[in-house]
Amino acid sequence: MPELRRGMIMSSSRNWRRAAAVTAVAAVAFGTFAGTSTIAAASTPTTSTTAQFAPQAVENLGLTVRQAKGVQHRYRALGHNVGTVDGYLGTNSWKAIQSSMKTQGDYSGSIDGVVGPETIKALQRGLKKHWKYTGAIDGIAGKDTRAAWARFGTWCANEYGY
């Protein structure tokens, strides 16, 4: 069982699972890290028992569970597979969001469910069109992006009865 010490994850087994390199980029873009998974320092186990924090597998971008459930219902109503409507925007939910943004012409990346800078830029373009986002299209999920995303999430929650 990993234990937390001074901002790092320690493991007695010293066997680190490798996370996708994209998750590290996304973590930097969002400025948020969680101690739920690890990134290996090298491809083979070493004598070091420390690893960097990796981002959460679920990225709600500041939405409450209620708002996220509303968003999931919205994209399901649009005909996309969001997986389980549980209030946590995981890979299936983000694939649905990316697919919808691609259909609208806001997203040109791959539909992979990874919330990286290109996904955030596309989200910002959509939020600018419809949800009073006035910030830059920079791929960083900052305060203004999260506020506009929350407005959308609240609308979805109210629209779908959450």
Short mmCIF file of N, CA and C in Angstrom, two decimals:
data_model
loop_
_atom_site.label_atom_id
_atom_site.label_comp_id
_atom_site.label_asym_id
_atom_site.label_seq_id
_atom_site.Cartn_x
_atom_site.Cartn_y
_atom_site.Cartn_z
N MET A 1 0.85 -1.18 0.00
CA MET A 1 0.00 0.00 0.00
C MET A 1 0.89 1.24 0.00
N PRO A 2 0.72 2.13 -0.97
CA PRO A 2 1.54 3.34 -0.99
C PRO A 2 1.24 4.24 0.21
N GLU A 3 2.23 4.97 0.63
CA GLU A 3 2.01 5.95 1.69
C GLU A 3 2.53 7.29 1.21
N LEU A 4 1.94 8.35 1.71
CA LEU A 4 2.28 9.69 1.27
C LEU A 4 3.30 10.30 2.21
N ARG A 5 4.41 10.77 1.66
CA ARG A 5 5.43 11.44 2.45
C ARG A 5 5.94 12.65 1.68
N ARG A 6 5.81 13.82 2.28
CA ARG A 6 6.32 15.06 1.71
C ARG A 6 6.06 15.21 0.22
N GLY A 7 4.78 15.00 -0.18
CA GLY A 7 4.40 15.26 -1.56
C GLY A 7 4.81 14.18 -2.55
N MET A 8 5.26 13.03 -2.11
CA MET A 8 5.66 11.98 -3.02
C MET A 8 5.01 10.67 -2.61
N ILE A 9 4.86 9.77 -3.55
CA ILE A 9 4.30 8.47 -3.24
C ILE A 9 5.44 7.51 -2.98
N MET A 10 5.32 6.76 -1.90
CA MET A 10 6.33 5.76 -1.55
C MET A 10 5.68 4.40 -1.71
N SER A 11 6.40 3.42 -2.18
CA SER A 11 5.86 2.08 -2.32
C SER A 11 6.89 1.07 -1.87
N SER A 12 6.44 0.11 -1.06
CA SER A 12 7.36 -0.90 -0.60
C SER A 12 7.67 -1.90 -1.70
N SER A 13 6.80 -2.06 -2.67
CA SER A 13 7.03 -3.04 -3.72
C SER A 13 8.03 -2.56 -4.77
N ARG A 14 8.23 -1.26 -4.90
CA ARG A 14 9.14 -0.66 -5.87
C ARG A 14 8.80 -0.99 -7.32
N ASN A 15 7.63 -1.50 -7.55
CA ASN A 15 7.18 -1.79 -8.91
C ASN A 15 6.20 -0.70 -9.32
N TRP A 16 6.62 0.16 -10.20
CA TRP A 16 5.79 1.29 -10.62
C TRP A 16 5.10 0.97 -11.93
N ARG A 17 3.85 1.31 -11.98
CA ARG A 17 3.13 1.19 -13.24
C ARG A 17 3.35 2.44 -14.06
N ARG A 18 3.52 2.25 -15.33
CA ARG A 18 3.79 3.36 -16.22
C ARG A 18 2.47 4.01 -16.65
N ALA A 19 2.40 5.29 -16.53
CA ALA A 19 1.23 6.03 -17.01
C ALA A 19 1.57 6.60 -18.38
N ALA A 20 0.58 6.93 -19.17
CA ALA A 20 0.80 7.49 -20.49
C ALA A 20 1.48 8.85 -20.38
N ALA A 21 2.37 9.14 -21.30
CA ALA A 21 3.09 10.41 -21.27
C ALA A 21 2.14 11.59 -21.39
N VAL A 22 1.04 11.40 -22.06
CA VAL A 22 0.06 12.48 -22.24
C VAL A 22 -0.49 12.94 -20.91
N THR A 23 -0.63 12.03 -19.94
CA THR A 23 -1.20 12.44 -18.66
C THR A 23 -0.30 13.43 -17.95
N ALA A 24 1.00 13.29 -18.12
CA ALA A 24 1.91 14.26 -17.50
C ALA A 24 1.75 15.63 -18.13
N VAL A 25 1.58 15.65 -19.45
CA VAL A 25 1.36 16.93 -20.15
C VAL A 25 0.06 17.56 -19.69
N ALA A 26 -0.98 16.73 -19.57
CA ALA A 26 -2.27 17.25 -19.11
C ALA A 26 -2.18 17.77 -17.69
N ALA A 27 -1.43 17.10 -16.85
CA ALA A 27 -1.28 17.55 -15.47
C ALA A 27 -0.63 18.92 -15.41
N VAL A 28 0.37 19.13 -16.25
CA VAL A 28 1.03 20.43 -16.28
C VAL A 28 0.07 21.48 -16.79
N ALA A 29 -0.72 21.14 -17.83
CA ALA A 29 -1.67 22.10 -18.39
C ALA A 29 -2.73 22.51 -17.39
N PHE A 30 -3.19 21.55 -16.58
CA PHE A 30 -4.24 21.84 -15.62
C PHE A 30 -3.70 22.35 -14.31
N GLY A 31 -2.45 22.07 -14.01
CA GLY A 31 -1.88 22.50 -12.74
C GLY A 31 -2.42 21.71 -11.57
N THR A 32 -3.00 20.53 -11.83
CA THR A 32 -3.54 19.72 -10.75
C THR A 32 -2.93 18.34 -10.80
N PHE A 33 -2.64 17.82 -9.65
CA PHE A 33 -2.09 16.49 -9.52
C PHE A 33 -2.84 15.77 -8.42
N ALA A 34 -2.89 14.46 -8.52
CA ALA A 34 -3.50 13.65 -7.46
C ALA A 34 -2.61 12.45 -7.22
N GLY A 35 -2.61 11.95 -6.03
CA GLY A 35 -1.76 10.82 -5.69
C GLY A 35 -2.42 9.49 -5.94
N THR A 36 -3.27 9.39 -6.97
CA THR A 36 -3.98 8.15 -7.21
C THR A 36 -3.23 7.21 -8.13
N SER A 37 -2.27 7.70 -8.89
CA SER A 37 -1.48 6.84 -9.75
C SER A 37 -0.08 7.40 -9.82
N THR A 38 0.81 6.66 -10.44
CA THR A 38 2.20 7.08 -10.47
C THR A 38 2.76 7.06 -11.87
N ILE A 39 3.84 7.76 -12.07
CA ILE A 39 4.58 7.74 -13.32
C ILE A 39 5.97 7.22 -12.98
N ALA A 40 6.43 6.25 -13.73
CA ALA A 40 7.74 5.67 -13.44
C ALA A 40 8.84 6.61 -13.89
N ALA A 41 9.90 6.66 -13.13
CA ALA A 41 11.05 7.48 -13.48
C ALA A 41 11.86 6.82 -14.59
N ALA A 42 11.83 5.53 -14.69
CA ALA A 42 12.53 4.79 -15.74
C ALA A 42 11.67 3.60 -16.13
N SER A 43 12.01 2.98 -17.26
CA SER A 43 11.19 1.88 -17.73
C SER A 43 11.41 0.60 -16.92
N THR A 44 12.51 0.52 -16.19
CA THR A 44 12.76 -0.64 -15.35
C THR A 44 12.78 -0.21 -13.90
N PRO A 45 12.42 -1.11 -12.99
CA PRO A 45 12.43 -0.75 -11.57
C PRO A 45 13.83 -0.33 -11.13
N THR A 46 13.88 0.66 -10.27
CA THR A 46 15.16 1.14 -9.76
C THR A 46 15.16 1.02 -8.24
N THR A 47 16.25 1.43 -7.62
CA THR A 47 16.31 1.39 -6.17
C THR A 47 15.57 2.55 -5.54
N SER A 48 15.24 3.56 -6.35
CA SER A 48 14.48 4.70 -5.84
C SER A 48 13.03 4.29 -5.61
N THR A 49 12.46 4.77 -4.52
CA THR A 49 11.06 4.43 -4.22
C THR A 49 10.16 5.64 -4.36
N THR A 50 10.58 6.63 -5.11
CA THR A 50 9.75 7.81 -5.29
C THR A 50 9.31 7.92 -6.73
N ALA A 51 8.19 8.55 -6.93
CA ALA A 51 7.67 8.82 -8.27
C ALA A 51 6.93 10.13 -8.23
N GLN A 52 6.73 10.70 -9.40
CA GLN A 52 5.98 11.95 -9.48
C GLN A 52 4.50 11.65 -9.39
N PHE A 53 3.75 12.66 -8.98
CA PHE A 53 2.31 12.53 -8.97
C PHE A 53 1.81 12.56 -10.41
N ALA A 54 0.77 11.83 -10.67
CA ALA A 54 0.11 11.84 -11.98
C ALA A 54 -1.29 12.44 -11.79
N PRO A 55 -1.89 12.96 -12.87
CA PRO A 55 -3.21 13.55 -12.74
C PRO A 55 -4.26 12.49 -12.44
N GLN A 56 -5.38 12.95 -11.99
CA GLN A 56 -6.49 12.05 -11.72
C GLN A 56 -6.94 11.40 -13.03
N ALA A 57 -7.39 10.16 -12.92
CA ALA A 57 -7.95 9.49 -14.08
C ALA A 57 -9.26 10.15 -14.49
N VAL A 58 -9.89 10.81 -13.55
CA VAL A 58 -11.14 11.51 -13.79
C VAL A 58 -10.85 13.00 -13.73
N GLU A 59 -11.25 13.71 -14.76
CA GLU A 59 -10.99 15.16 -14.79
C GLU A 59 -12.30 15.89 -15.04
N ASN A 60 -12.92 16.37 -13.95
CA ASN A 60 -14.18 17.11 -14.06
C ASN A 60 -13.96 18.59 -14.34
N LEU A 61 -12.73 19.06 -14.29
CA LEU A 61 -12.39 20.47 -14.52
C LEU A 61 -13.22 21.38 -13.62
N GLY A 62 -13.36 20.99 -12.37
CA GLY A 62 -14.02 21.83 -11.39
C GLY A 62 -15.51 21.62 -11.25
N LEU A 63 -16.10 20.74 -12.06
CA LEU A 63 -17.54 20.51 -11.94
C LEU A 63 -17.84 19.71 -10.68
N THR A 64 -18.98 19.98 -10.10
CA THR A 64 -19.47 19.15 -9.00
C THR A 64 -19.99 17.84 -9.61
N VAL A 65 -20.24 16.86 -8.77
CA VAL A 65 -20.80 15.60 -9.25
C VAL A 65 -22.14 15.85 -9.92
N ARG A 66 -22.96 16.71 -9.34
CA ARG A 66 -24.27 17.06 -9.92
C ARG A 66 -24.10 17.64 -11.32
N GLN A 67 -23.18 18.60 -11.48
CA GLN A 67 -22.95 19.21 -12.78
C GLN A 67 -22.41 18.19 -13.78
N ALA A 68 -21.49 17.35 -13.34
CA ALA A 68 -20.89 16.35 -14.23
C ALA A 68 -21.94 15.34 -14.69
N LYS A 69 -22.87 14.96 -13.81
CA LYS A 69 -23.95 14.06 -14.21
C LYS A 69 -24.81 14.73 -15.27
N GLY A 70 -25.07 16.01 -15.10
CA GLY A 70 -25.83 16.75 -16.10
C GLY A 70 -25.12 16.76 -17.44
N VAL A 71 -23.82 16.99 -17.43
CA VAL A 71 -23.02 16.98 -18.67
C VAL A 71 -23.09 15.60 -19.31
N GLN A 72 -22.94 14.55 -18.51
CA GLN A 72 -23.01 13.20 -19.06
C GLN A 72 -24.37 12.93 -19.69
N HIS A 73 -25.44 13.37 -19.03
CA HIS A 73 -26.77 13.19 -19.61
C HIS A 73 -26.92 14.00 -20.89
N ARG A 74 -26.36 15.19 -20.94
CA ARG A 74 -26.43 16.02 -22.14
C ARG A 74 -25.80 15.32 -23.33
N TYR A 75 -24.59 14.81 -23.15
CA TYR A 75 -23.90 14.16 -24.27
C TYR A 75 -24.54 12.82 -24.62
N ARG A 76 -25.12 12.14 -23.63
CA ARG A 76 -25.87 10.91 -23.92
C ARG A 76 -27.09 11.26 -24.76
N ALA A 77 -27.79 12.35 -24.41
CA ALA A 77 -28.97 12.78 -25.16
C ALA A 77 -28.61 13.16 -26.60
N LEU A 78 -27.37 13.61 -26.80
CA LEU A 78 -26.90 13.94 -28.15
C LEU A 78 -26.47 12.70 -28.93
N GLY A 79 -26.57 11.52 -28.30
CA GLY A 79 -26.27 10.28 -28.99
C GLY A 79 -24.87 9.74 -28.78
N HIS A 80 -24.15 10.26 -27.82
CA HIS A 80 -22.78 9.80 -27.56
C HIS A 80 -22.75 8.81 -26.41
N ASN A 81 -21.80 7.88 -26.46
CA ASN A 81 -21.62 6.90 -25.39
C ASN A 81 -20.72 7.51 -24.31
N VAL A 82 -21.30 7.86 -23.18
CA VAL A 82 -20.52 8.43 -22.08
C VAL A 82 -20.16 7.40 -21.03
N GLY A 83 -20.58 6.15 -21.25
CA GLY A 83 -20.37 5.14 -20.22
C GLY A 83 -21.40 5.31 -19.12
N THR A 84 -21.02 4.99 -17.91
CA THR A 84 -21.92 5.11 -16.77
C THR A 84 -22.09 6.57 -16.37
N VAL A 85 -23.32 7.00 -16.16
CA VAL A 85 -23.58 8.35 -15.67
C VAL A 85 -23.39 8.32 -14.16
N ASP A 86 -22.18 8.71 -13.74
CA ASP A 86 -21.82 8.61 -12.32
C ASP A 86 -21.31 9.92 -11.74
N GLY A 87 -21.25 10.97 -12.55
CA GLY A 87 -20.79 12.26 -12.05
C GLY A 87 -19.29 12.44 -12.10
N TYR A 88 -18.60 11.53 -12.77
CA TYR A 88 -17.15 11.62 -12.90
C TYR A 88 -16.80 11.50 -14.37
N LEU A 89 -16.22 12.54 -14.92
CA LEU A 89 -15.91 12.56 -16.35
C LEU A 89 -14.63 11.78 -16.61
N GLY A 90 -14.79 10.54 -16.97
CA GLY A 90 -13.67 9.67 -17.28
C GLY A 90 -13.44 9.60 -18.78
N THR A 91 -12.72 8.58 -19.21
CA THR A 91 -12.34 8.44 -20.61
C THR A 91 -13.54 8.42 -21.55
N ASN A 92 -14.56 7.63 -21.23
CA ASN A 92 -15.73 7.56 -22.12
C ASN A 92 -16.45 8.89 -22.23
N SER A 93 -16.58 9.59 -21.11
CA SER A 93 -17.24 10.90 -21.15
C SER A 93 -16.44 11.88 -21.99
N TRP A 94 -15.13 11.89 -21.82
CA TRP A 94 -14.31 12.82 -22.59
C TRP A 94 -14.25 12.44 -24.07
N LYS A 95 -14.33 11.14 -24.38
CA LYS A 95 -14.42 10.75 -25.79
C LYS A 95 -15.71 11.29 -26.40
N ALA A 96 -16.80 11.21 -25.64
CA ALA A 96 -18.08 11.75 -26.11
C ALA A 96 -17.98 13.25 -26.33
N ILE A 97 -17.37 13.95 -25.40
CA ILE A 97 -17.22 15.40 -25.51
C ILE A 97 -16.33 15.74 -26.71
N GLN A 98 -15.22 15.02 -26.87
CA GLN A 98 -14.33 15.26 -28.01
C GLN A 98 -15.04 14.99 -29.33
N SER A 99 -15.82 13.92 -29.39
CA SER A 99 -16.56 13.59 -30.60
C SER A 99 -17.55 14.69 -30.96
N SER A 100 -18.25 15.19 -29.95
CA SER A 100 -19.20 16.27 -30.18
C SER A 100 -18.49 17.54 -30.65
N MET A 101 -17.36 17.86 -30.02
CA MET A 101 -16.61 19.05 -30.42
C MET A 101 -16.06 18.91 -31.83
N LYS A 102 -15.68 17.68 -32.20
CA LYS A 102 -15.18 17.43 -33.56
C LYS A 102 -16.30 17.64 -34.57
N THR A 103 -17.50 17.17 -34.26
CA THR A 103 -18.66 17.35 -35.13
C THR A 103 -18.95 18.83 -35.34
N GLN A 104 -18.76 19.64 -34.30
CA GLN A 104 -19.02 21.07 -34.39
C GLN A 104 -17.87 21.84 -35.02
N GLY A 105 -16.76 21.17 -35.31
CA GLY A 105 -15.62 21.81 -35.95
C GLY A 105 -14.67 22.50 -35.00
N ASP A 106 -14.85 22.27 -33.69
CA ASP A 106 -13.98 22.92 -32.70
C ASP A 106 -12.74 22.10 -32.36
N TYR A 107 -12.73 20.81 -32.71
CA TYR A 107 -11.67 19.91 -32.28
C TYR A 107 -11.13 19.14 -33.47
N SER A 108 -9.82 19.12 -33.61
CA SER A 108 -9.23 18.40 -34.74
C SER A 108 -8.33 17.26 -34.27
N GLY A 109 -8.22 17.04 -32.97
CA GLY A 109 -7.36 15.99 -32.44
C GLY A 109 -8.02 14.62 -32.51
N SER A 110 -7.33 13.63 -31.96
CA SER A 110 -7.88 12.28 -31.95
C SER A 110 -8.89 12.14 -30.81
N ILE A 111 -9.86 11.30 -31.01
CA ILE A 111 -10.88 11.06 -29.99
C ILE A 111 -10.36 9.93 -29.11
N ASP A 112 -9.62 10.33 -28.08
CA ASP A 112 -8.93 9.36 -27.22
C ASP A 112 -9.32 9.45 -25.75
N GLY A 113 -10.13 10.43 -25.40
CA GLY A 113 -10.55 10.57 -24.02
C GLY A 113 -9.53 11.22 -23.11
N VAL A 114 -8.41 11.66 -23.69
CA VAL A 114 -7.36 12.30 -22.91
C VAL A 114 -7.61 13.81 -22.89
N VAL A 115 -7.62 14.38 -21.69
CA VAL A 115 -7.91 15.80 -21.54
C VAL A 115 -6.59 16.56 -21.56
N GLY A 116 -6.10 16.79 -22.76
CA GLY A 116 -4.85 17.52 -22.93
C GLY A 116 -5.11 18.92 -23.42
N PRO A 117 -4.05 19.64 -23.76
CA PRO A 117 -4.20 21.03 -24.20
C PRO A 117 -5.11 21.20 -25.42
N GLU A 118 -5.07 20.27 -26.38
CA GLU A 118 -5.92 20.41 -27.57
C GLU A 118 -7.40 20.25 -27.21
N THR A 119 -7.69 19.35 -26.29
CA THR A 119 -9.08 19.18 -25.84
C THR A 119 -9.55 20.44 -25.13
N ILE A 120 -8.68 21.00 -24.29
CA ILE A 120 -9.04 22.23 -23.55
C ILE A 120 -9.24 23.39 -24.53
N LYS A 121 -8.40 23.50 -25.54
CA LYS A 121 -8.57 24.57 -26.54
C LYS A 121 -9.92 24.44 -27.23
N ALA A 122 -10.27 23.22 -27.62
CA ALA A 122 -11.56 23.00 -28.27
C ALA A 122 -12.71 23.33 -27.32
N LEU A 123 -12.56 22.92 -26.07
CA LEU A 123 -13.58 23.24 -25.06
C LEU A 123 -13.71 24.75 -24.91
N GLN A 124 -12.58 25.45 -24.88
CA GLN A 124 -12.61 26.91 -24.76
C GLN A 124 -13.30 27.56 -25.96
N ARG A 125 -13.05 27.01 -27.17
CA ARG A 125 -13.73 27.55 -28.36
C ARG A 125 -15.25 27.40 -28.23
N GLY A 126 -15.69 26.22 -27.79
CA GLY A 126 -17.13 25.99 -27.61
C GLY A 126 -17.72 26.86 -26.52
N LEU A 127 -16.99 27.01 -25.42
CA LEU A 127 -17.46 27.84 -24.32
C LEU A 127 -17.53 29.31 -24.73
N LYS A 128 -16.61 29.73 -25.58
CA LYS A 128 -16.60 31.12 -26.07
C LYS A 128 -17.84 31.39 -26.92
N LYS A 129 -18.24 30.41 -27.72
CA LYS A 129 -19.41 30.57 -28.58
C LYS A 129 -20.71 30.64 -27.79
N HIS A 130 -20.81 29.83 -26.72
CA HIS A 130 -22.12 29.64 -26.10
C HIS A 130 -22.22 29.95 -24.61
N TRP A 131 -21.10 30.02 -23.89
CA TRP A 131 -21.18 30.09 -22.43
C TRP A 131 -20.38 31.23 -21.82
N LYS A 132 -20.28 32.33 -22.54
CA LYS A 132 -19.71 33.57 -22.03
C LYS A 132 -18.26 33.43 -21.54
N TYR A 133 -17.50 32.58 -22.22
CA TYR A 133 -16.08 32.48 -21.91
C TYR A 133 -15.37 33.61 -22.64
N THR A 134 -14.62 34.41 -21.90
CA THR A 134 -13.95 35.56 -22.51
C THR A 134 -12.43 35.44 -22.46
N GLY A 135 -11.93 34.34 -21.95
CA GLY A 135 -10.49 34.15 -21.82
C GLY A 135 -9.84 33.75 -23.13
N ALA A 136 -8.55 33.48 -23.04
CA ALA A 136 -7.75 33.09 -24.20
C ALA A 136 -8.01 31.62 -24.57
N ILE A 137 -7.79 31.31 -25.83
CA ILE A 137 -7.83 29.92 -26.30
C ILE A 137 -6.39 29.42 -26.19
N ASP A 138 -6.02 29.00 -24.98
CA ASP A 138 -4.62 28.67 -24.70
C ASP A 138 -4.38 27.23 -24.26
N GLY A 139 -5.42 26.45 -24.12
CA GLY A 139 -5.26 25.06 -23.72
C GLY A 139 -5.00 24.85 -22.24
N ILE A 140 -5.17 25.91 -21.46
CA ILE A 140 -4.98 25.82 -20.01
C ILE A 140 -6.33 25.99 -19.34
N ALA A 141 -6.69 25.03 -18.52
CA ALA A 141 -7.99 25.07 -17.84
C ALA A 141 -7.89 25.93 -16.59
N GLY A 142 -7.79 27.22 -16.79
CA GLY A 142 -7.69 28.16 -15.69
C GLY A 142 -9.04 28.54 -15.12
N LYS A 143 -9.03 29.58 -14.30
CA LYS A 143 -10.22 30.03 -13.58
C LYS A 143 -11.38 30.38 -14.51
N ASP A 144 -11.11 31.12 -15.57
CA ASP A 144 -12.18 31.54 -16.49
C ASP A 144 -12.76 30.35 -17.25
N THR A 145 -11.89 29.43 -17.68
CA THR A 145 -12.36 28.24 -18.39
C THR A 145 -13.25 27.41 -17.48
N ARG A 146 -12.79 27.21 -16.25
CA ARG A 146 -13.56 26.41 -15.30
C ARG A 146 -14.89 27.08 -14.94
N ALA A 147 -14.91 28.40 -14.87
CA ALA A 147 -16.15 29.11 -14.55
C ALA A 147 -17.18 28.94 -15.68
N ALA A 148 -16.73 29.07 -16.93
CA ALA A 148 -17.65 28.88 -18.06
C ALA A 148 -18.10 27.42 -18.15
N TRP A 149 -17.19 26.49 -17.90
CA TRP A 149 -17.52 25.07 -17.89
C TRP A 149 -18.55 24.77 -16.80
N ALA A 150 -18.40 25.42 -15.65
CA ALA A 150 -19.36 25.24 -14.55
C ALA A 150 -20.74 25.80 -14.93
N ARG A 151 -20.78 26.92 -15.67
CA ARG A 151 -22.06 27.46 -16.13
C ARG A 151 -22.76 26.44 -17.04
N PHE A 152 -21.97 25.84 -17.93
CA PHE A 152 -22.53 24.81 -18.80
C PHE A 152 -23.00 23.61 -17.97
N GLY A 153 -22.19 23.18 -17.02
CA GLY A 153 -22.55 22.05 -16.16
C GLY A 153 -23.81 22.30 -15.37
N THR A 154 -23.96 23.52 -14.85
CA THR A 154 -25.17 23.87 -14.09
C THR A 154 -26.39 23.85 -15.00
N TRP A 155 -26.25 24.40 -16.21
CA TRP A 155 -27.36 24.35 -17.15
C TRP A 155 -27.75 22.91 -17.44
N CYS A 156 -26.76 22.05 -17.69
CA CYS A 156 -27.04 20.63 -17.98
C CYS A 156 -27.74 19.96 -16.80
N ALA A 157 -27.24 20.22 -15.59
CA ALA A 157 -27.83 19.62 -14.38
C ALA A 157 -29.29 20.05 -14.23
N ASN A 158 -29.55 21.33 -14.45
CA ASN A 158 -30.93 21.82 -14.35
C ASN A 158 -31.81 21.26 -15.48
N GLU A 159 -31.27 21.20 -16.68
CA GLU A 159 -32.01 20.71 -17.84
C GLU A 159 -32.40 19.24 -17.69
N TYR A 160 -31.51 18.44 -17.09
CA TYR A 160 -31.74 17.00 -16.99
C TYR A 160 -32.15 16.55 -15.60
N GLY A 161 -32.51 17.49 -14.73
CA GLY A 161 -33.10 17.17 -13.45
C GLY A 161 -32.17 16.71 -12.36
N TYR A 162 -30.98 17.29 -12.31
CA TYR A 162 -30.06 16.94 -11.21
C TYR A 162 -29.86 18.09 -10.27
#
